[in-house]
């Protein structure tokens, strides 16, 4: 079974993968599970790959970091980049089990417009081949503001076949200056 199907298998796996996608480290999740679970522990490692903005390379934009040590700053994730028109973020992912993979991004924007679309704001390619992003509106993708905080949400960008080994994922800004914090492959 391809690991891309694990994102929605059970509530436990869905929760685990959603937390991975928003940047909670696997070691932290496993420690919490260990504290809360007696007996046999679930195996949540299904070959998921998550790349933080801090581990990406950028052209036409720069990495922004937010000091989270005070526990007060919540406007953005710890690391992200704005992707204006023409800017790119590239990430190298190492796939351990080849097959059909689903790509998610933890992205944000302060508009909750129903007319602005994710696929009109960014493009994504894997090894130079464009992946079709669904026509999901900013409103349906969970974008907007919550008080003064920009909403970020994990959004399914598409699926493609990936063999075992390294692959380059490039996210390009087209319009609307979308913010990118993480790229995940399941």
JSON list of C-alpha atoms in Angstrom, two decimals:
[
{"chain": "A", "resi": 1, "resn": "UNK", "atom": "CA", "xyz": [0.00, 0.00, 0.00]},
{"chain": "A", "resi": 2, "resn": "UNK", "atom": "CA", "xyz": [1.40, 3.42, -0.93]},
{"chain": "A", "resi": 3, "resn": "UNK", "atom": "CA", "xyz": [2.20, 5.73, 1.96]},
{"chain": "A", "resi": 4, "resn": "UNK", "atom": "CA", "xyz": [0.03, 8.47, 0.38]},
{"chain": "A", "resi": 5, "resn": "UNK", "atom": "CA", "xyz": [-3.04, 6.52, 1.50]},
{"chain": "A", "resi": 6, "resn": "UNK", "atom": "CA", "xyz": [-1.93, 6.69, 5.14]},
{"chain": "A", "resi": 7, "resn": "UNK", "atom": "CA", "xyz": [-2.79, 10.36, 5.51]},
{"chain": "A", "resi": 8, "resn": "UNK", "atom": "CA", "xyz": [-6.51, 9.55, 5.93]},
{"chain": "A", "resi": 9, "resn": "UNK", "atom": "CA", "xyz": [-6.52, 5.90, 7.07]},
{"chain": "A", "resi": 10, "resn": "UNK", "atom": "CA", "xyz": [-7.45, 6.21, 10.76]},
{"chain": "A", "resi": 11, "resn": "UNK", "atom": "CA", "xyz": [-8.10, 9.14, 13.07]},
{"chain": "A", "resi": 12, "resn": "UNK", "atom": "CA", "xyz": [-4.79, 8.41, 14.81]},
{"chain": "A", "resi": 13, "resn": "UNK", "atom": "CA", "xyz": [-2.82, 8.45, 11.54]},
{"chain": "A", "resi": 14, "resn": "UNK", "atom": "CA", "xyz": [-4.73, 11.48, 10.29]},
{"chain": "A", "resi": 15, "resn": "UNK", "atom": "CA", "xyz": [-3.90, 13.40, 13.47]},
{"chain": "A", "resi": 16, "resn": "UNK", "atom": "CA", "xyz": [-0.25, 12.28, 13.46]},
{"chain": "A", "resi": 17, "resn": "UNK", "atom": "CA", "xyz": [0.25, 13.26, 9.81]},
{"chain": "A", "resi": 18, "resn": "UNK", "atom": "CA", "xyz": [-1.57, 16.58, 10.18]},
{"chain": "A", "resi": 19, "resn": "UNK", "atom": "CA", "xyz": [0.71, 17.48, 13.08]},
{"chain": "A", "resi": 20, "resn": "UNK", "atom": "CA", "xyz": [3.77, 16.45, 11.04]},
{"chain": "A", "resi": 21, "resn": "UNK", "atom": "CA", "xyz": [2.58, 18.63, 8.16]},
{"chain": "A", "resi": 22, "resn": "UNK", "atom": "CA", "xyz": [2.27, 21.73, 10.34]},
{"chain": "A", "resi": 23, "resn": "UNK", "atom": "CA", "xyz": [5.81, 21.26, 11.63]},
{"chain": "A", "resi": 24, "resn": "UNK", "atom": "CA", "xyz": [5.57, 19.29, 14.87]},
{"chain": "A", "resi": 25, "resn": "UNK", "atom": "CA", "xyz": [8.71, 17.11, 14.89]},
{"chain": "A", "resi": 26, "resn": "UNK", "atom": "CA", "xyz": [8.26, 13.34, 14.71]},
{"chain": "A", "resi": 27, "resn": "UNK", "atom": "CA", "xyz": [10.39, 12.98, 17.88]},
{"chain": "A", "resi": 28, "resn": "UNK", "atom": "CA", "xyz": [8.00, 15.22, 19.83]},
{"chain": "A", "resi": 29, "resn": "UNK", "atom": "CA", "xyz": [4.93, 13.34, 18.59]},
{"chain": "A", "resi": 30, "resn": "UNK", "atom": "CA", "xyz": [6.49, 9.98, 19.44]},
{"chain": "A", "resi": 31, "resn": "UNK", "atom": "CA", "xyz": [7.43, 11.22, 22.93]},
{"chain": "A", "resi": 32, "resn": "UNK", "atom": "CA", "xyz": [3.84, 12.35, 23.59]},
{"chain": "A", "resi": 33, "resn": "UNK", "atom": "CA", "xyz": [2.51, 9.00, 22.32]},
{"chain": "A", "resi": 34, "resn": "UNK", "atom": "CA", "xyz": [4.98, 7.20, 24.57]},
{"chain": "A", "resi": 35, "resn": "UNK", "atom": "CA", "xyz": [3.83, 9.21, 27.61]},
{"chain": "A", "resi": 36, "resn": "UNK", "atom": "CA", "xyz": [0.12, 8.69, 26.87]},
{"chain": "A", "resi": 37, "resn": "UNK", "atom": "CA", "xyz": [0.20, 5.06, 25.73]},
{"chain": "A", "resi": 38, "resn": "UNK", "atom": "CA", "xyz": [0.82, 1.93, 27.76]},
{"chain": "A", "resi": 39, "resn": "UNK", "atom": "CA", "xyz": [1.71, -1.38, 26.18]},
{"chain": "A", "resi": 40, "resn": "UNK", "atom": "CA", "xyz": [2.36, -1.71, 22.46]},
{"chain": "A", "resi": 41, "resn": "UNK", "atom": "CA", "xyz": [3.00, 1.60, 20.70]},
{"chain": "A", "resi": 42, "resn": "UNK", "atom": "CA", "xyz": [1.59, 2.34, 17.23]},
{"chain": "A", "resi": 43, "resn": "UNK", "atom": "CA", "xyz": [4.03, 2.53, 14.31]},
{"chain": "A", "resi": 44, "resn": "UNK", "atom": "CA", "xyz": [3.28, 5.87, 12.70]},
{"chain": "A", "resi": 45, "resn": "UNK", "atom": "CA", "xyz": [6.37, 5.93, 10.48]},
{"chain": "A", "resi": 46, "resn": "UNK", "atom": "CA", "xyz": [4.91, 5.26, 7.05]},
{"chain": "A", "resi": 47, "resn": "UNK", "atom": "CA", "xyz": [7.65, 6.96, 5.03]},
{"chain": "A", "resi": 48, "resn": "UNK", "atom": "CA", "xyz": [6.23, 10.48, 5.43]},
{"chain": "A", "resi": 49, "resn": "UNK", "atom": "CA", "xyz": [8.63, 13.25, 4.44]},
{"chain": "A", "resi": 50, "resn": "UNK", "atom": "CA", "xyz": [8.28, 16.80, 5.78]},
{"chain": "A", "resi": 51, "resn": "UNK", "atom": "CA", "xyz": [10.60, 19.64, 4.74]},
{"chain": "A", "resi": 52, "resn": "UNK", "atom": "CA", "xyz": [10.52, 22.87, 6.74]},
{"chain": "A", "resi": 53, "resn": "UNK", "atom": "CA", "xyz": [11.10, 26.21, 5.04]},
{"chain": "A", "resi": 54, "resn": "UNK", "atom": "CA", "xyz": [14.34, 26.40, 7.04]},
{"chain": "A", "resi": 55, "resn": "UNK", "atom": "CA", "xyz": [15.59, 23.41, 4.99]},
{"chain": "A", "resi": 56, "resn": "UNK", "atom": "CA", "xyz": [14.55, 24.81, 1.58]},
{"chain": "A", "resi": 57, "resn": "UNK", "atom": "CA", "xyz": [16.46, 26.90, -0.92]},
{"chain": "A", "resi": 58, "resn": "UNK", "atom": "CA", "xyz": [14.93, 30.11, -2.23]},
{"chain": "A", "resi": 59, "resn": "UNK", "atom": "CA", "xyz": [15.24, 32.27, -5.32]},
{"chain": "A", "resi": 60, "resn": "UNK", "atom": "CA", "xyz": [13.56, 35.67, -5.44]},
{"chain": "A", "resi": 61, "resn": "UNK", "atom": "CA", "xyz": [12.62, 35.57, -1.77]},
{"chain": "A", "resi": 62, "resn": "UNK", "atom": "CA", "xyz": [14.22, 34.88, 1.60]},
{"chain": "A", "resi": 63, "resn": "UNK", "atom": "CA", "xyz": [13.58, 32.73, 4.61]},
{"chain": "A", "resi": 64, "resn": "UNK", "atom": "CA", "xyz": [11.81, 34.51, 7.47]},
{"chain": "A", "resi": 65, "resn": "UNK", "atom": "CA", "xyz": [12.21, 33.21, 11.00]},
{"chain": "A", "resi": 66, "resn": "UNK", "atom": "CA", "xyz": [10.11, 33.96, 14.04]},
{"chain": "A", "resi": 67, "resn": "UNK", "atom": "CA", "xyz": [11.41, 33.73, 17.61]},
{"chain": "A", "resi": 68, "resn": "UNK", "atom": "CA", "xyz": [8.99, 31.40, 19.38]},
{"chain": "A", "resi": 69, "resn": "UNK", "atom": "CA", "xyz": [10.87, 31.26, 22.69]},
{"chain": "A", "resi": 70, "resn": "UNK", "atom": "CA", "xyz": [8.54, 33.73, 24.46]},
{"chain": "A", "resi": 71, "resn": "UNK", "atom": "CA", "xyz": [5.45, 31.73, 23.58]},
{"chain": "A", "resi": 72, "resn": "UNK", "atom": "CA", "xyz": [3.75, 35.01, 22.64]},
{"chain": "A", "resi": 73, "resn": "UNK", "atom": "CA", "xyz": [4.55, 35.33, 18.92]},
{"chain": "A", "resi": 74, "resn": "UNK", "atom": "CA", "xyz": [1.87, 33.46, 16.93]},
{"chain": "A", "resi": 75, "resn": "UNK", "atom": "CA", "xyz": [1.56, 35.48, 13.72]},
{"chain": "A", "resi": 76, "resn": "UNK", "atom": "CA", "xyz": [3.52, 32.96, 11.62]},
{"chain": "A", "resi": 77, "resn": "UNK", "atom": "CA", "xyz": [5.26, 29.58, 11.94]},
{"chain": "A", "resi": 78, "resn": "UNK", "atom": "CA", "xyz": [8.88, 29.53, 13.17]},
{"chain": "A", "resi": 79, "resn": "UNK", "atom": "CA", "xyz": [10.15, 29.50, 9.56]},
{"chain": "A", "resi": 80, "resn": "UNK", "atom": "CA", "xyz": [8.38, 30.53, 6.36]},
{"chain": "A", "resi": 81, "resn": "UNK", "atom": "CA", "xyz": [8.88, 32.40, 3.10]},
{"chain": "A", "resi": 82, "resn": "UNK", "atom": "CA", "xyz": [6.63, 34.69, 1.11]},
{"chain": "A", "resi": 83, "resn": "UNK", "atom": "CA", "xyz": [6.30, 33.57, -2.52]},
{"chain": "A", "resi": 84, "resn": "UNK", "atom": "CA", "xyz": [5.61, 36.60, -4.71]},
{"chain": "A", "resi": 85, "resn": "UNK", "atom": "CA", "xyz": [5.32, 36.23, -8.49]},
{"chain": "A", "resi": 86, "resn": "UNK", "atom": "CA", "xyz": [8.50, 34.60, -9.82]},
{"chain": "A", "resi": 87, "resn": "UNK", "atom": "CA", "xyz": [9.93, 33.50, -6.45]},
{"chain": "A", "resi": 88, "resn": "UNK", "atom": "CA", "xyz": [10.68, 29.83, -5.89]},
{"chain": "A", "resi": 89, "resn": "UNK", "atom": "CA", "xyz": [11.23, 27.48, -2.98]},
{"chain": "A", "resi": 90, "resn": "UNK", "atom": "CA", "xyz": [12.95, 24.17, -3.66]},
{"chain": "A", "resi": 91, "resn": "UNK", "atom": "CA", "xyz": [13.12, 21.15, -1.41]},
{"chain": "A", "resi": 92, "resn": "UNK", "atom": "CA", "xyz": [14.84, 17.82, -1.81]},
{"chain": "A", "resi": 93, "resn": "UNK", "atom": "CA", "xyz": [12.87, 14.85, -0.52]},
{"chain": "A", "resi": 94, "resn": "UNK", "atom": "CA", "xyz": [14.14, 11.32, -0.06]},
{"chain": "A", "resi": 95, "resn": "UNK", "atom": "CA", "xyz": [11.37, 8.82, -0.76]},
{"chain": "A", "resi": 96, "resn": "UNK", "atom": "CA", "xyz": [11.88, 5.43, 0.90]},
{"chain": "A", "resi": 97, "resn": "UNK", "atom": "CA", "xyz": [8.95, 3.61, -0.72]},
{"chain": "A", "resi": 98, "resn": "UNK", "atom": "CA", "xyz": [8.12, 4.54, -4.29]},
{"chain": "A", "resi": 99, "resn": "UNK", "atom": "CA", "xyz": [4.62, 4.81, -5.68]},
{"chain": "A", "resi": 100, "resn": "UNK", "atom": "CA", "xyz": [1.79, 7.30, -5.87]},
{"chain": "A", "resi": 101, "resn": "UNK", "atom": "CA", "xyz": [2.50, 10.17, -3.47]},
{"chain": "A", "resi": 102, "resn": "UNK", "atom": "CA", "xyz": [0.37, 13.04, -2.25]},
{"chain": "A", "resi": 103, "resn": "UNK", "atom": "CA", "xyz": [2.02, 16.43, -1.71]},
{"chain": "A", "resi": 104, "resn": "UNK", "atom": "CA", "xyz": [0.75, 18.81, 0.96]},
{"chain": "A", "resi": 105, "resn": "UNK", "atom": "CA", "xyz": [1.97, 22.29, 1.83]},
{"chain": "A", "resi": 106, "resn": "UNK", "atom": "CA", "xyz": [1.53, 24.21, 5.06]},
{"chain": "A", "resi": 107, "resn": "UNK", "atom": "CA", "xyz": [0.63, 27.56, 3.50]},
{"chain": "A", "resi": 108, "resn": "UNK", "atom": "CA", "xyz": [-0.89, 30.81, 4.64]},
{"chain": "A", "resi": 109, "resn": "UNK", "atom": "CA", "xyz": [-2.47, 34.01, 3.41]},
{"chain": "A", "resi": 110, "resn": "UNK", "atom": "CA", "xyz": [-4.36, 36.79, 5.17]},
{"chain": "A", "resi": 111, "resn": "UNK", "atom": "CA", "xyz": [-7.23, 36.79, 2.65]},
{"chain": "A", "resi": 112, "resn": "UNK", "atom": "CA", "xyz": [-10.16, 34.40, 2.99]},
{"chain": "A", "resi": 113, "resn": "UNK", "atom": "CA", "xyz": [-11.49, 35.28, -0.46]},
{"chain": "A", "resi": 114, "resn": "UNK", "atom": "CA", "xyz": [-13.71, 32.80, -2.28]},
{"chain": "A", "resi": 115, "resn": "UNK", "atom": "CA", "xyz": [-12.49, 34.15, -5.62]},
{"chain": "A", "resi": 116, "resn": "UNK", "atom": "CA", "xyz": [-8.72, 33.79, -4.99]},
{"chain": "A", "resi": 117, "resn": "UNK", "atom": "CA", "xyz": [-7.48, 30.27, -5.74]},
{"chain": "A", "resi": 118, "resn": "UNK", "atom": "CA", "xyz": [-4.43, 28.36, -4.52]},
{"chain": "A", "resi": 119, "resn": "UNK", "atom": "CA", "xyz": [-3.68, 27.08, -8.04]},
{"chain": "A", "resi": 120, "resn": "UNK", "atom": "CA", "xyz": [-3.69, 30.67, -9.33]},
{"chain": "A", "resi": 121, "resn": "UNK", "atom": "CA", "xyz": [-1.22, 31.69, -6.62]},
{"chain": "A", "resi": 122, "resn": "UNK", "atom": "CA", "xyz": [1.42, 28.93, -6.73]},
{"chain": "A", "resi": 123, "resn": "UNK", "atom": "CA", "xyz": [2.70, 26.20, -9.04]},
{"chain": "A", "resi": 124, "resn": "UNK", "atom": "CA", "xyz": [4.42, 23.00, -7.98]},
{"chain": "A", "resi": 125, "resn": "UNK", "atom": "CA", "xyz": [6.71, 20.68, -9.90]},
{"chain": "A", "resi": 126, "resn": "UNK", "atom": "CA", "xyz": [8.45, 17.44, -9.04]},
{"chain": "A", "resi": 127, "resn": "UNK", "atom": "CA", "xyz": [11.69, 16.75, -10.90]},
{"chain": "A", "resi": 128, "resn": "UNK", "atom": "CA", "xyz": [10.69, 19.36, -13.49]},
{"chain": "A", "resi": 129, "resn": "UNK", "atom": "CA", "xyz": [7.20, 17.97, -14.13]},
{"chain": "A", "resi": 130, "resn": "UNK", "atom": "CA", "xyz": [4.30, 20.20, -13.12]},
{"chain": "A", "resi": 131, "resn": "UNK", "atom": "CA", "xyz": [1.78, 18.75, -10.66]},
{"chain": "A", "resi": 132, "resn": "UNK", "atom": "CA", "xyz": [-1.85, 19.81, -11.08]},
{"chain": "A", "resi": 133, "resn": "UNK", "atom": "CA", "xyz": [-3.07, 21.75, -8.04]},
{"chain": "A", "resi": 134, "resn": "UNK", "atom": "CA", "xyz": [-6.82, 21.54, -7.43]},
{"chain": "A", "resi": 135, "resn": "UNK", "atom": "CA", "xyz": [-8.83, 24.77, -7.89]},
{"chain": "A", "resi": 136, "resn": "UNK", "atom": "CA", "xyz": [-9.43, 25.36, -4.19]},
{"chain": "A", "resi": 137, "resn": "UNK", "atom": "CA", "xyz": [-10.37, 28.84, -3.00]},
{"chain": "A", "resi": 138, "resn": "UNK", "atom": "CA", "xyz": [-8.52, 30.61, -0.20]},
{"chain": "A", "resi": 139, "resn": "UNK", "atom": "CA", "xyz": [-11.73, 30.39, 1.84]},
{"chain": "A", "resi": 140, "resn": "UNK", "atom": "CA", "xyz": [-12.01, 26.62, 1.35]},
{"chain": "A", "resi": 141, "resn": "UNK", "atom": "CA", "xyz": [-8.28, 26.20, 2.06]},
{"chain": "A", "resi": 142, "resn": "UNK", "atom": "CA", "xyz": [-8.66, 27.87, 5.46]},
{"chain": "A", "resi": 143, "resn": "UNK", "atom": "CA", "xyz": [-6.77, 31.07, 4.63]},
{"chain": "A", "resi": 144, "resn": "UNK", "atom": "CA", "xyz": [-7.58, 34.43, 6.23]},
{"chain": "A", "resi": 145, "resn": "UNK", "atom": "CA", "xyz": [-6.95, 35.96, 9.64]},
{"chain": "A", "resi": 146, "resn": "UNK", "atom": "CA", "xyz": [-7.77, 34.91, 13.15]},
{"chain": "A", "resi": 147, "resn": "UNK", "atom": "CA", "xyz": [-7.45, 38.18, 15.06]},
{"chain": "A", "resi": 148, "resn": "UNK", "atom": "CA", "xyz": [-4.00, 39.42, 14.04]},
{"chain": "A", "resi": 149, "resn": "UNK", "atom": "CA", "xyz": [-2.65, 35.98, 13.12]},
{"chain": "A", "resi": 150, "resn": "UNK", "atom": "CA", "xyz": [-2.44, 34.90, 9.49]},
{"chain": "A", "resi": 151, "resn": "UNK", "atom": "CA", "xyz": [-4.12, 31.52, 9.03]},
{"chain": "A", "resi": 152, "resn": "UNK", "atom": "CA", "xyz": [-1.92, 28.68, 7.82]},
{"chain": "A", "resi": 153, "resn": "UNK", "atom": "CA", "xyz": [-3.36, 25.34, 6.85]},
{"chain": "A", "resi": 154, "resn": "UNK", "atom": "CA", "xyz": [-2.09, 22.12, 5.31]},
{"chain": "A", "resi": 155, "resn": "UNK", "atom": "CA", "xyz": [-3.41, 22.02, 1.76]},
{"chain": "A", "resi": 156, "resn": "UNK", "atom": "CA", "xyz": [-3.30, 19.11, -0.66]},
{"chain": "A", "resi": 157, "resn": "UNK", "atom": "CA", "xyz": [-1.38, 20.32, -3.72]},
{"chain": "A", "resi": 158, "resn": "UNK", "atom": "CA", "xyz": [-1.64, 17.18, -5.80]},
{"chain": "A", "resi": 159, "resn": "UNK", "atom": "CA", "xyz": [-0.43, 13.64, -6.44]},
{"chain": "A", "resi": 160, "resn": "UNK", "atom": "CA", "xyz": [2.28, 12.13, -8.59]},
{"chain": "A", "resi": 161, "resn": "UNK", "atom": "CA", "xyz": [4.32, 8.97, -8.92]},
{"chain": "A", "resi": 162, "resn": "UNK", "atom": "CA", "xyz": [7.70, 9.07, -7.19]},
{"chain": "A", "resi": 163, "resn": "UNK", "atom": "CA", "xyz": [10.25, 6.29, -7.23]},
{"chain": "A", "resi": 164, "resn": "UNK", "atom": "CA", "xyz": [12.44, 5.52, -4.23]},
{"chain": "A", "resi": 165, "resn": "UNK", "atom": "CA", "xyz": [15.29, 8.03, -3.92]},
{"chain": "A", "resi": 166, "resn": "UNK", "atom": "CA", "xyz": [15.77, 11.79, -4.05]},
{"chain": "A", "resi": 167, "resn": "UNK", "atom": "CA", "xyz": [13.38, 14.15, -5.82]},
{"chain": "A", "resi": 168, "resn": "UNK", "atom": "CA", "xyz": [13.32, 17.92, -6.18]},
{"chain": "A", "resi": 169, "resn": "UNK", "atom": "CA", "xyz": [10.07, 19.72, -5.42]},
{"chain": "A", "resi": 170, "resn": "UNK", "atom": "CA", "xyz": [9.81, 23.35, -6.53]},
{"chain": "A", "resi": 171, "resn": "UNK", "atom": "CA", "xyz": [6.99, 25.64, -5.43]},
{"chain": "A", "resi": 172, "resn": "UNK", "atom": "CA", "xyz": [6.76, 28.83, -7.51]},
{"chain": "A", "resi": 173, "resn": "UNK", "atom": "CA", "xyz": [4.86, 31.99, -6.71]},
{"chain": "A", "resi": 174, "resn": "UNK", "atom": "CA", "xyz": [2.47, 33.19, -9.43]},
{"chain": "A", "resi": 175, "resn": "UNK", "atom": "CA", "xyz": [0.33, 35.80, -7.66]},
{"chain": "A", "resi": 176, "resn": "UNK", "atom": "CA", "xyz": [-1.07, 36.88, -4.27]},
{"chain": "A", "resi": 177, "resn": "UNK", "atom": "CA", "xyz": [2.19, 36.30, -2.32]},
{"chain": "A", "resi": 178, "resn": "UNK", "atom": "CA", "xyz": [1.29, 33.03, -0.62]},
{"chain": "A", "resi": 179, "resn": "UNK", "atom": "CA", "xyz": [3.37, 32.09, 2.47]},
{"chain": "A", "resi": 180, "resn": "UNK", "atom": "CA", "xyz": [5.01, 28.65, 2.56]},
{"chain": "A", "resi": 181, "resn": "UNK", "atom": "CA", "xyz": [6.14, 26.99, 5.81]},
{"chain": "A", "resi": 182, "resn": "UNK", "atom": "CA", "xyz": [6.41, 23.23, 5.03]},
{"chain": "A", "resi": 183, "resn": "UNK", "atom": "CA", "xyz": [6.14, 20.74, 2.20]},
{"chain": "A", "resi": 184, "resn": "UNK", "atom": "CA", "xyz": [5.02, 17.19, 3.02]},
{"chain": "A", "resi": 185, "resn": "UNK", "atom": "CA", "xyz": [4.97, 14.03, 0.94]},
{"chain": "A", "resi": 186, "resn": "UNK", "atom": "CA", "xyz": [2.82, 11.05, 1.96]}
]
